[in-house]
Amino acid sequence: MLTKADFRVDSGSGVWFPRHQQPDFGYSDGTESALLKKIEACKDRSVFSEEFFPFADWSEEYHLCRDRGNLFRIFDEELKPGTRIFELGAGCGAITRFLGEKGCHVTAVEGAPARARIAKARCADLPGVQVFCANFQDLDFSADSFDLVTLIGVFEYSALFFEGSSPFEKSLALARRHMSEKSLLVLAIENQLGLKYFNGMKEDHLGKRFFGINGLYQMGKKTAQTFTRRTLSEMVHAAGLKNQRFYYPFPDYKIPKLLLTEEAFRCDPLKPNQLINGFKSRDYGSESAPLFHEASVFEGLQEEGIASSFAHSFLLVASQGQVARPDWMARLYATGRKAAFSTETMIREDQNGKMVVEKGLLAARTPVPESGKFTVVHSLRQKAPFLEGFLMSYEMERTLLLEGSRAWPLLKDLLVNYLDFLVFRSQDGALPGGWFDAIPSNIVKTSAGLVYFDDEWTIHRSLPIQLVFMRGMVALFGTVESSWVKQVPHRSLEETMKEIFESKQIAWNEQIRADVLGLDSEIHEVIFPRASASSYRDELASVLDRDLNRVRLKNRYPILGKIKRRLLRFKA
């Protein structure tokens, strides 16, 4: 077994390697060389660095995006300067970087030499981070007692780095050996029974549909393996960590933009399925068409009390001692914006048992970027009552699930109601600058009527009503599948918008289109890192013109999805 005394530091990379043997864990996705080159070219390698944008592919997004560390934002009390963390499976250092910036003393272990070098390069300016390259089964750092031991996207690969039988038990035993009675194990993994896998998406590791849910994993084979909630809990319990708490990241633990507690799934007023609907699952192996509307199915699972067992992935916190109960039910993150605009939204019950929404900045010390041609004001209501009701976007999506001729009349009524809502607040065809983000996902139907909430953005100028309505339509049609959009009788999104505008005698022509696309693109450039107004304008134009009735082989519109992901960065 290797102790820290058995390692030497490589002067070139700063990684600690065994003195007398080299690790041979060969895990790689083939992008390490390009990733190291990109990181080394960046002066700012922090979590909120804008130099990493844009991402060339999924691999870059996974290793460099700001959302990776969101899993650890729930540890408000535990992550203090000096907190001792044993990170098993550091990968390319995304979470290592997050923990190091908190002032934690991080002992990060990575078995692949190329990835260990990337992790160290990412954390080169953080003196509290040490990166060791070694096979897990050879390690014994138990002379140190750690406050947190992490297995993030690692436990499922235990059969690859532990020889012999019972690799998963050995993996947990290694973690347990480095924990005191009060230490926490933090483990993130995909759910074998994640609802997205029933919906036709491929098993994330092996790239095969229905593989995990059919229980086709074979013990003894050196492949990744995921588990159900109960099985995972029992394995961790058998390792001596009897006190446990599950959290549920969406769309999954890889890109966690929403975290829910067990209590959230039992809170009817919260309607967690509507929150989940804002962060739709992703198929990392392909862009296959879903078989059903996941948020609608989650609604039924909630009623049966089993929704959490079908979450796409788990975040498990376990200890021999106590595991604190969270005082919140949901946390949402908007990190795709410029750092000064990135936010955390927390939904919880106050001391009176009433649900409240609390918002805060994630990078409060970052200077506010220049606003360009006009002033964009980003202001947060730090605390507000939670509005119970149905999101307009959710109702619109559900109408498209209907077959035949029923869908369009119902959707058209909802779209007209949306436009009426905007018209009522307008004056001479223009809306106040604070209504820039009044899209259907920010409008809730309460017992008192429609309410616009989450109004973070104010543009210091009036806004054409056509601009806000167009943004709402792009957000909606960027969400749903083309197989469902076929219910709309128009060739393009622009033609659909024209019918709704005509019903209210609102003008839409080439000049208005050009003005609206130009203004939206200029605002986009102010808010998002390394954004180009001209490129975004071209993408928006393509979305408006794209044939809605043409079902692509993969049944998704890449540009619609790209635009939708960007729009979602406004939300939290």
Coordinates of C-alpha atoms in Angstrom, one line a residue:
M1 CA 0.0 0.0 0.0
L2 CA 1.2 3.5 -0.8
T3 CA 1.3 6.2 1.8
K4 CA 2.1 9.9 1.0
A5 CA 5.7 9.2 1.8
D6 CA 5.9 6.9 -1.2
F7 CA 5.2 9.7 -3.7
R8 CA 7.5 12.2 -5.3
V9 CA 6.4 15.5 -7.0
D10 CA 7.0 15.8 -10.7
S11 CA 8.6 19.2 -11.1
G12 CA 7.2 19.7 -14.6
S13 CA 3.5 19.2 -13.8
G14 CA 3.3 19.5 -10.0
V15 CA 1.6 16.1 -9.8
W16 CA 2.7 13.6 -7.2
F17 CA 3.6 10.2 -8.7
P18 CA 4.7 6.9 -6.9
R19 CA 8.4 6.7 -6.5
H20 CA 8.8 3.1 -7.6
Q21 CA 5.9 2.4 -9.9
Q22 CA 3.7 4.2 -12.4
P23 CA -0.1 4.0 -12.4
D24 CA -1.6 2.2 -15.3
F25 CA -5.3 3.1 -15.0
G26 CA -5.9 3.9 -18.7
Y27 CA -9.3 5.7 -18.6
S28 CA -9.5 8.3 -21.3
D29 CA -12.1 10.0 -23.5
G30 CA -9.5 11.0 -26.1
T31 CA -9.7 14.7 -25.5
E32 CA -7.1 15.1 -22.8
S33 CA -4.3 16.7 -24.9
A34 CA -6.6 19.3 -26.4
L35 CA -8.1 20.0 -22.9
L36 CA -4.7 20.6 -21.3
K37 CA -3.7 22.9 -24.1
K38 CA -6.8 25.0 -23.7
I39 CA -6.4 25.2 -19.9
E40 CA -2.7 26.2 -20.1
A41 CA -3.6 28.9 -22.6
C42 CA -6.0 30.5 -20.0
K43 CA -4.8 33.1 -17.5
D44 CA -7.9 32.8 -15.5
R45 CA -8.6 29.1 -14.6
S46 CA -11.2 29.8 -12.0
V47 CA -14.7 28.3 -11.8
F48 CA -16.1 31.4 -13.4
S49 CA -13.5 32.0 -16.0
E50 CA -14.9 33.3 -19.2
E51 CA -11.8 32.2 -21.1
F52 CA -13.2 28.6 -21.4
F53 CA -16.1 29.7 -23.5
P54 CA -17.3 28.6 -26.0
F55 CA -17.1 24.8 -25.5
A56 CA -16.1 22.9 -28.5
D57 CA -18.0 19.7 -27.6
W58 CA -19.7 17.8 -24.8
S59 CA -16.3 16.7 -23.3
E60 CA -15.2 20.3 -22.9
E61 CA -18.6 21.3 -21.4
Y62 CA -18.3 18.5 -18.9
H63 CA -14.8 19.2 -17.8
L64 CA -15.0 23.0 -17.8
C65 CA -18.6 24.2 -17.2
R66 CA -19.4 26.0 -14.0
D67 CA -22.2 23.7 -13.0
R68 CA -20.0 20.8 -11.9
G69 CA -19.4 22.3 -8.4
N70 CA -23.1 23.0 -7.8
L71 CA -23.3 19.6 -6.0
F72 CA -21.2 21.0 -3.3
R73 CA -22.9 24.4 -2.8
I74 CA -25.3 22.6 -0.5
F75 CA -22.5 22.2 2.1
D76 CA -22.8 25.7 3.5
E77 CA -21.5 24.8 6.9
E78 CA -19.0 22.1 6.0
L79 CA -16.9 23.8 3.3
K80 CA -14.8 26.2 5.3
P81 CA -11.1 27.3 4.8
G82 CA -9.0 24.4 6.0
T83 CA -11.7 21.7 5.5
R84 CA -9.8 18.5 4.6
I85 CA -11.1 16.7 1.6
F86 CA -10.1 13.4 0.0
E87 CA -11.3 13.5 -3.6
L88 CA -11.2 10.0 -5.2
G89 CA -11.3 10.3 -8.9
A90 CA -10.5 14.0 -9.6
G91 CA -10.8 13.6 -13.4
C92 CA -9.7 16.8 -15.0
G93 CA -10.2 18.9 -11.9
A94 CA -13.5 20.7 -12.3
I95 CA -14.7 19.9 -8.7
T96 CA -11.1 20.0 -7.4
R97 CA -11.0 23.6 -8.5
F98 CA -14.3 24.5 -6.9
L99 CA -13.3 23.0 -3.6
G100 CA -9.8 24.6 -3.7
E101 CA -11.4 28.0 -4.3
K102 CA -13.3 27.5 -1.1
G103 CA -10.0 27.4 0.8
C104 CA -10.3 23.6 1.4
H105 CA -7.2 21.4 1.7
V106 CA -7.8 19.0 -1.1
T107 CA -6.0 15.7 -1.6
A108 CA -7.1 14.8 -5.1
V109 CA -6.4 11.3 -6.5
E110 CA -6.6 10.5 -10.2
G111 CA -5.5 7.2 -11.8
A112 CA -4.9 8.4 -15.3
P113 CA -1.7 10.4 -15.6
A114 CA -2.9 12.7 -18.4
R115 CA -6.0 13.6 -16.4
A116 CA -4.0 14.1 -13.2
R117 CA -1.8 16.7 -15.1
I118 CA -4.9 18.5 -16.3
A119 CA -6.4 18.6 -12.8
K120 CA -3.1 20.1 -11.4
A121 CA -2.9 22.6 -14.3
R122 CA -6.5 23.7 -13.5
C123 CA -5.6 24.2 -9.9
A124 CA -2.0 25.5 -10.3
D125 CA -2.6 28.7 -8.4
L126 CA -4.3 27.0 -5.4
P127 CA -1.7 26.1 -2.8
G128 CA -4.2 24.0 -0.8
V129 CA -4.6 21.4 -3.6
Q130 CA -2.4 18.4 -4.0
V131 CA -2.9 16.0 -7.0
F132 CA -1.7 12.4 -6.7
C133 CA -1.7 10.0 -9.5
A134 CA -2.2 6.4 -8.4
N135 CA -4.5 3.4 -8.6
F136 CA -7.1 3.6 -5.8
Q137 CA -6.5 0.0 -4.6
D138 CA -2.9 0.8 -3.9
L139 CA -3.6 3.8 -1.6
D140 CA -3.5 4.2 2.2
F141 CA -3.6 7.8 3.2
S142 CA -5.5 6.9 6.4
A143 CA -2.8 8.6 8.5
D144 CA -4.7 11.7 7.6
S145 CA -8.3 12.0 8.7
F146 CA -10.5 13.8 6.2
D147 CA -13.7 15.8 6.8
L148 CA -15.2 14.8 3.4
V149 CA -14.4 11.9 1.1
T150 CA -15.9 12.2 -2.4
L151 CA -16.8 9.7 -5.1
I152 CA -18.3 11.9 -7.8
G153 CA -19.0 9.9 -11.0
V154 CA -16.4 7.3 -9.8
F155 CA -18.2 4.6 -7.8
E156 CA -19.8 3.1 -10.9
Y157 CA -16.3 2.4 -12.3
S158 CA -15.1 0.5 -9.2
A159 CA -14.7 -2.8 -11.2
L160 CA -12.1 -1.0 -13.4
F161 CA -9.7 -0.1 -10.6
F162 CA -10.3 -2.8 -7.9
E163 CA -9.1 -6.3 -8.7
G164 CA -10.9 -9.5 -7.6
S165 CA -14.4 -9.9 -6.4
S166 CA -16.6 -7.3 -4.6
P167 CA -15.0 -4.2 -6.2
F168 CA -17.8 -1.9 -5.1
E169 CA -17.5 -3.0 -1.5
K170 CA -13.8 -2.4 -1.7
S171 CA -14.3 1.1 -3.1
L172 CA -16.6 1.9 -0.1
A173 CA -14.1 0.3 2.3
L174 CA -11.4 2.6 0.9
A175 CA -13.5 5.7 1.5
R176 CA -14.6 4.5 4.9
R177 CA -11.0 3.9 6.0
H178 CA -10.2 7.6 5.5
M179 CA -13.1 8.8 7.4
S180 CA -13.6 9.6 11.1
E181 CA -16.9 9.2 12.9
K182 CA -18.1 12.7 11.9
S183 CA -16.7 12.6 8.3
L184 CA -19.1 12.7 5.4
L185 CA -19.0 10.5 2.3
V186 CA -20.3 12.4 -0.8
L187 CA -21.2 10.1 -3.6
A188 CA -22.8 11.0 -7.0
I189 CA -23.9 8.4 -9.5
E190 CA -26.5 7.8 -12.2
N191 CA -29.7 6.0 -11.2
Q192 CA -30.1 2.6 -12.8
L193 CA -33.8 3.3 -13.0
G194 CA -33.6 6.9 -14.1
L195 CA -36.7 7.9 -15.9
K196 CA -34.8 9.2 -18.9
Y197 CA -33.6 5.6 -19.6
F198 CA -37.3 4.4 -19.8
N199 CA -37.7 7.3 -22.2
G200 CA -35.3 5.8 -24.7
M201 CA -32.1 7.5 -23.8
K202 CA -28.9 5.4 -23.8
E203 CA -27.2 4.2 -20.7
D204 CA -24.6 6.9 -20.1
H205 CA -21.6 4.6 -19.8
L206 CA -22.2 1.8 -22.2
G207 CA -24.2 3.7 -24.8
K208 CA -27.0 1.1 -25.1
R209 CA -30.7 1.8 -24.7
F210 CA -32.6 0.0 -21.9
F211 CA -29.4 -1.7 -20.8
G212 CA -29.5 -0.7 -17.1
I213 CA -33.2 -0.8 -16.6
N214 CA -33.2 -4.4 -18.0
G215 CA -30.5 -5.3 -15.4
L216 CA -28.0 -6.4 -18.0
Y217 CA -24.9 -5.5 -16.0
Q218 CA -22.7 -8.6 -15.5
M219 CA -20.8 -8.9 -12.3
G220 CA -17.1 -9.8 -12.8
K221 CA -16.9 -7.7 -16.0
K222 CA -14.7 -4.6 -16.0
T223 CA -17.5 -2.2 -17.0
A224 CA -19.3 0.6 -15.3
Q225 CA -22.4 -0.3 -13.3
T226 CA -25.2 1.8 -11.8
F227 CA -27.7 0.9 -9.1
T228 CA -31.2 1.6 -7.8
R229 CA -31.7 3.9 -4.9
R230 CA -32.4 1.0 -2.5
T231 CA -29.4 -1.1 -3.6
L232 CA -27.0 1.9 -3.3
S233 CA -28.3 2.8 0.1
E234 CA -27.9 -0.8 1.3
M235 CA -24.3 -1.0 0.0
V236 CA -23.3 2.2 1.8
H237 CA -25.1 1.0 4.9
A238 CA -23.2 -2.3 4.9
A239 CA -19.9 -0.2 4.7
G240 CA -20.7 1.2 8.1
L241 CA -22.3 4.5 7.0
K242 CA -25.8 4.1 8.4
N243 CA -26.9 7.7 8.4
Q244 CA -27.7 8.8 4.9
R245 CA -29.5 11.5 3.0
F246 CA -30.3 11.5 -0.7
Y247 CA -30.5 14.6 -2.9
Y248 CA -31.6 14.6 -6.6
P249 CA -29.7 16.6 -9.2
F250 CA -31.3 17.6 -12.5
P251 CA -30.8 17.1 -15.3
D252 CA -28.2 14.9 -13.6
Y253 CA -25.1 15.1 -11.4
K254 CA -22.9 15.9 -14.4
I255 CA -24.5 19.2 -15.1
P256 CA -26.5 19.9 -11.9
K257 CA -28.7 23.0 -12.4
L258 CA -31.4 21.9 -10.0
L259 CA -31.1 20.0 -6.7
L260 CA -34.2 18.6 -4.9
T261 CA -34.5 17.1 -1.5
E262 CA -36.7 14.1 -0.6
E263 CA -39.1 16.5 1.1
A264 CA -39.5 18.4 -2.2
F265 CA -41.1 15.4 -3.8
R266 CA -43.6 15.3 -1.0
C267 CA -44.5 19.0 -1.2
D268 CA -47.6 19.3 -3.5
P269 CA -47.5 23.2 -3.6
L270 CA -43.9 23.1 -4.9
K271 CA -44.9 21.0 -8.0
P272 CA -41.3 19.7 -8.4
N273 CA -42.2 18.2 -11.8
Q274 CA -42.5 21.7 -13.1
L275 CA -39.1 22.6 -11.8
I276 CA -37.7 19.4 -13.4
N277 CA -39.3 20.4 -16.7
G278 CA -37.1 23.5 -16.9
F279 CA -34.0 21.3 -16.9
K280 CA -34.8 18.5 -19.3
S281 CA -32.7 15.3 -19.4
R282 CA -29.9 14.9 -21.9
D283 CA -28.9 11.9 -23.9
Y284 CA -25.1 12.2 -24.1
G285 CA -24.8 9.3 -26.5
S286 CA -27.2 10.7 -29.1
E287 CA -30.1 13.0 -29.7
S288 CA -32.9 10.5 -29.7
A289 CA -36.6 11.4 -29.6
P290 CA -38.2 10.8 -26.3
L291 CA -41.1 8.4 -26.0
F292 CA -43.0 10.5 -23.4
H293 CA -43.1 13.9 -21.6
E294 CA -41.0 13.2 -18.5
A295 CA -42.4 16.0 -16.4
S296 CA -45.9 14.7 -16.9
V297 CA -44.8 11.2 -15.8
F298 CA -43.0 12.6 -12.8
E299 CA -46.3 14.2 -11.8
G300 CA -47.9 10.8 -11.6
L301 CA -44.9 9.3 -9.8
Q302 CA -45.1 12.1 -7.2
E303 CA -48.7 11.2 -6.5
E304 CA -47.7 7.6 -5.9
G305 CA -44.8 8.8 -3.6
I306 CA -42.1 7.1 -5.7
A307 CA -40.8 9.9 -7.9
S308 CA -37.4 10.1 -6.2
S309 CA -36.7 6.5 -7.1
F310 CA -36.8 7.5 -10.8
A311 CA -34.6 10.6 -10.6
H312 CA -31.9 10.6 -13.3
S313 CA -29.1 10.5 -10.7
F314 CA -28.4 10.6 -7.0
L315 CA -26.3 12.6 -4.7
L316 CA -25.8 10.6 -1.5
V317 CA -24.4 12.0 1.7
A318 CA -23.6 9.4 4.3
S319 CA -21.8 9.2 7.7
Q320 CA -21.3 7.1 10.7
G321 CA -22.3 10.2 12.7
Q322 CA -25.2 12.6 12.0
V323 CA -26.1 13.9 8.6
A324 CA -27.8 17.3 8.8
R325 CA -31.3 17.7 7.5
P326 CA -31.4 20.5 4.9
D327 CA -33.5 23.6 5.6
W328 CA -34.4 24.0 1.9
M329 CA -36.3 21.9 -0.7
A330 CA -34.9 23.1 -4.0
R331 CA -31.9 24.9 -5.2
L332 CA -31.6 26.2 -8.8
Y333 CA -28.5 27.6 -10.5
A334 CA -28.0 30.0 -13.4
T335 CA -24.3 30.0 -14.2
G336 CA -24.2 30.3 -18.0
R337 CA -24.3 34.1 -17.8
K338 CA -21.4 36.4 -17.2
A339 CA -20.0 35.8 -13.7
A340 CA -21.6 39.0 -12.2
F341 CA -25.0 37.8 -13.2
S342 CA -24.8 34.1 -12.0
T343 CA -27.3 33.3 -9.3
E344 CA -28.5 30.7 -6.9
T345 CA -32.3 30.4 -6.1
M346 CA -33.4 28.6 -3.0
I347 CA -36.9 27.5 -2.1
R348 CA -37.7 26.7 1.5
E349 CA -40.2 27.0 4.3
D350 CA -39.8 29.9 6.7
Q351 CA -40.4 29.8 10.4
N352 CA -44.1 30.2 9.9
G353 CA -44.4 27.2 7.5
K354 CA -44.8 29.4 4.4
M355 CA -42.8 28.7 1.3
V356 CA -40.4 31.5 0.3
V357 CA -37.9 32.0 -2.5
E358 CA -34.5 33.4 -1.8
K359 CA -32.0 34.6 -4.4
G360 CA -28.3 35.5 -4.2
L361 CA -25.3 36.1 -6.4
L362 CA -22.7 33.3 -6.8
A363 CA -19.9 35.7 -7.7
A364 CA -20.7 38.8 -5.7
R365 CA -17.2 40.2 -5.9
T366 CA -16.9 40.0 -9.7
P367 CA -17.1 43.5 -11.3
V368 CA -20.3 44.2 -13.3
P369 CA -19.5 44.0 -17.0
E370 CA -20.0 47.0 -19.3
S371 CA -23.5 47.3 -20.6
G372 CA -22.6 48.4 -24.2
K373 CA -25.1 50.5 -26.1
F374 CA -27.7 50.6 -23.3
T375 CA -28.0 49.9 -19.7
V376 CA -28.9 46.4 -18.5
V377 CA -29.7 46.2 -14.8
H378 CA -29.7 42.9 -13.0
S379 CA -31.4 43.1 -9.6
L380 CA -32.6 40.3 -7.3
R381 CA -35.4 40.1 -4.9
Q382 CA -33.5 38.5 -2.1
K383 CA -36.7 37.1 -0.5
A384 CA -40.2 36.7 -1.9
P385 CA -43.2 34.5 -1.3
F386 CA -43.4 31.3 -3.4
L387 CA -46.2 31.5 -6.0
E388 CA -48.2 28.3 -6.1
G389 CA -49.7 27.5 -9.4
F390 CA -49.2 26.1 -12.9
L391 CA -46.5 27.5 -15.2
M392 CA -47.8 28.8 -18.5
S393 CA -45.0 27.0 -20.3
Y394 CA -45.9 23.6 -18.7
E395 CA -49.6 24.0 -19.8
M396 CA -48.4 24.9 -23.4
E397 CA -46.2 21.9 -23.7
R398 CA -48.9 19.5 -22.5
T399 CA -51.3 20.7 -25.2
L400 CA -48.8 19.4 -27.8
L401 CA -49.0 15.9 -26.4
L402 CA -52.6 15.7 -27.6
E403 CA -53.1 13.9 -30.9
G404 CA -55.0 15.0 -34.1
S405 CA -56.7 18.3 -34.4
R406 CA -57.2 19.0 -30.7
A407 CA -53.7 20.3 -30.0
W408 CA -53.5 23.5 -32.0
P409 CA -56.8 25.2 -31.0
L410 CA -55.8 24.6 -27.3
L411 CA -52.3 25.9 -27.8
K412 CA -53.5 28.8 -29.8
D413 CA -55.8 29.9 -27.0
L414 CA -52.9 29.7 -24.6
L415 CA -50.6 31.7 -26.9
V416 CA -53.3 34.3 -27.4
N417 CA -53.8 34.5 -23.6
Y418 CA -50.0 35.0 -23.3
L419 CA -50.1 37.8 -25.8
D420 CA -53.1 39.4 -24.1
F421 CA -51.2 39.3 -20.8
L422 CA -48.4 41.2 -22.4
V423 CA -50.7 43.7 -24.2
F424 CA -52.5 44.6 -21.0
R425 CA -49.1 45.7 -19.5
S426 CA -48.0 47.5 -22.6
Q427 CA -48.4 51.1 -23.7
D428 CA -48.4 52.1 -27.4
G429 CA -47.2 48.7 -28.4
A430 CA -44.2 48.7 -26.0
L431 CA -43.5 47.0 -22.6
P432 CA -41.5 48.4 -19.7
G433 CA -37.8 47.4 -19.7
G434 CA -38.5 45.2 -16.7
W435 CA -40.6 42.8 -18.8
F436 CA -37.7 41.6 -20.9
D437 CA -37.8 38.1 -19.5
A438 CA -41.6 37.7 -19.3
I439 CA -41.6 34.4 -21.2
P440 CA -44.1 31.6 -20.4
S441 CA -41.7 29.8 -18.0
N442 CA -41.7 32.9 -15.9
I443 CA -45.5 33.3 -15.8
V444 CA -47.5 31.3 -13.3
K445 CA -51.3 30.8 -13.2
T446 CA -52.3 31.3 -9.6
S447 CA -55.7 31.4 -7.9
A448 CA -55.6 35.2 -8.5
G449 CA -54.7 35.0 -12.2
L450 CA -51.5 35.2 -14.2
V451 CA -48.4 36.6 -12.5
Y452 CA -45.0 37.4 -14.0
F453 CA -42.2 36.4 -11.6
D454 CA -38.4 36.0 -11.6
D455 CA -38.1 39.5 -13.1
E456 CA -34.4 39.9 -12.6
W457 CA -33.7 41.9 -15.7
T458 CA -34.4 45.5 -16.5
I459 CA -33.4 47.1 -19.8
H460 CA -33.3 50.9 -19.6
R461 CA -35.5 51.5 -22.6
S462 CA -39.0 50.4 -23.7
L463 CA -39.3 47.0 -25.4
P464 CA -41.4 46.1 -28.4
I465 CA -44.1 43.7 -27.4
Q466 CA -43.0 41.6 -30.4
L467 CA -39.6 41.1 -28.9
V468 CA -40.9 39.6 -25.6
F469 CA -43.4 37.4 -27.4
M470 CA -40.8 36.2 -29.8
R471 CA -38.5 35.3 -26.9
G472 CA -41.4 33.4 -25.3
M473 CA -42.1 31.4 -28.5
V474 CA -38.4 30.6 -29.1
A475 CA -38.1 29.3 -25.5
L476 CA -41.3 27.2 -25.8
F477 CA -40.5 25.7 -29.2
G478 CA -36.9 25.1 -28.2
T479 CA -38.1 22.9 -25.5
V480 CA -40.5 20.5 -27.2
E481 CA -39.7 17.8 -29.7
S482 CA -40.3 18.2 -33.4
S483 CA -42.6 15.1 -33.4
W484 CA -44.9 17.0 -31.1
V485 CA -44.5 20.3 -32.9
K486 CA -46.0 18.6 -35.9
Q487 CA -49.4 19.4 -34.3
V488 CA -48.8 23.1 -35.2
P489 CA -50.3 23.7 -38.7
H490 CA -47.7 26.3 -39.8
R491 CA -44.5 25.7 -41.7
S492 CA -42.3 27.9 -39.4
L493 CA -42.2 29.5 -36.0
E494 CA -42.5 32.9 -37.7
E495 CA -45.7 32.0 -39.4
T496 CA -47.1 30.7 -36.1
M497 CA -46.2 34.0 -34.5
K498 CA -47.9 35.9 -37.3
E499 CA -51.2 34.2 -36.8
I500 CA -51.2 35.1 -33.1
F501 CA -50.2 38.7 -33.8
E502 CA -52.9 39.0 -36.5
S503 CA -55.5 37.9 -34.0
K504 CA -54.7 41.0 -31.9
Q505 CA -53.9 43.3 -34.9
I506 CA -50.2 43.6 -33.9
A507 CA -47.8 44.3 -36.8
W508 CA -45.0 42.0 -37.9
N509 CA -43.0 42.8 -40.9
E510 CA -39.4 42.6 -42.2
Q511 CA -38.4 45.9 -40.5
I512 CA -39.9 44.8 -37.1
R513 CA -38.2 41.4 -37.4
A514 CA -34.8 43.0 -38.1
D515 CA -35.2 45.5 -35.2
V516 CA -36.4 42.8 -32.7
L517 CA -33.6 40.3 -33.7
G518 CA -31.0 43.1 -33.5
L519 CA -32.1 44.3 -30.0
D520 CA -32.4 40.8 -28.6
S521 CA -28.9 39.9 -29.9
E522 CA -27.3 43.1 -28.5
I523 CA -28.8 42.3 -25.0
H524 CA -27.6 38.7 -25.3
E525 CA -24.1 40.0 -25.9
V526 CA -24.2 42.0 -22.7
I527 CA -25.4 39.2 -20.5
F528 CA -23.5 36.1 -21.8
P529 CA -19.7 35.4 -21.8
R530 CA -17.9 35.8 -25.1
A531 CA -21.2 36.2 -26.9
S532 CA -21.4 37.6 -30.4
A533 CA -24.5 39.7 -31.3
S534 CA -24.1 39.0 -35.0
S535 CA -23.8 35.2 -34.5
Y536 CA -26.8 35.1 -32.1
R537 CA -28.9 37.1 -34.5
D538 CA -28.2 34.6 -37.3
E539 CA -29.1 31.7 -35.0
L540 CA -32.4 33.4 -34.0
A541 CA -33.2 34.1 -37.7
S542 CA -32.6 30.4 -38.4
V543 CA -35.0 29.4 -35.6
L544 CA -37.8 31.6 -36.9
D545 CA -37.4 30.2 -40.5
R546 CA -36.9 26.5 -39.7
D547 CA -39.5 24.1 -41.0
L548 CA -41.5 22.9 -37.9
N549 CA -43.2 20.1 -39.8
R550 CA -40.0 18.4 -41.0
V551 CA -39.2 15.5 -38.7
R552 CA -35.4 15.1 -38.7
L553 CA -33.9 11.6 -38.4
K554 CA -33.0 12.4 -34.7
N555 CA -36.3 14.2 -34.1
R556 CA -34.6 17.2 -32.6
Y557 CA -33.6 20.7 -33.9
P558 CA -30.0 21.3 -32.9
I559 CA -30.3 25.1 -33.2
L560 CA -33.6 25.2 -31.3
G561 CA -32.0 23.2 -28.5
K562 CA -28.9 25.5 -28.6
I563 CA -31.1 28.6 -28.3
K564 CA -33.2 27.1 -25.6
R565 CA -30.1 26.2 -23.5
R566 CA -29.0 29.8 -23.8
L567 CA -32.4 31.2 -22.8
L568 CA -32.4 28.9 -19.8
R569 CA -29.2 30.6 -18.6
F570 CA -31.4 33.6 -17.7
K571 CA -33.4 31.4 -15.3
A572 CA -32.7 30.0 -12.0

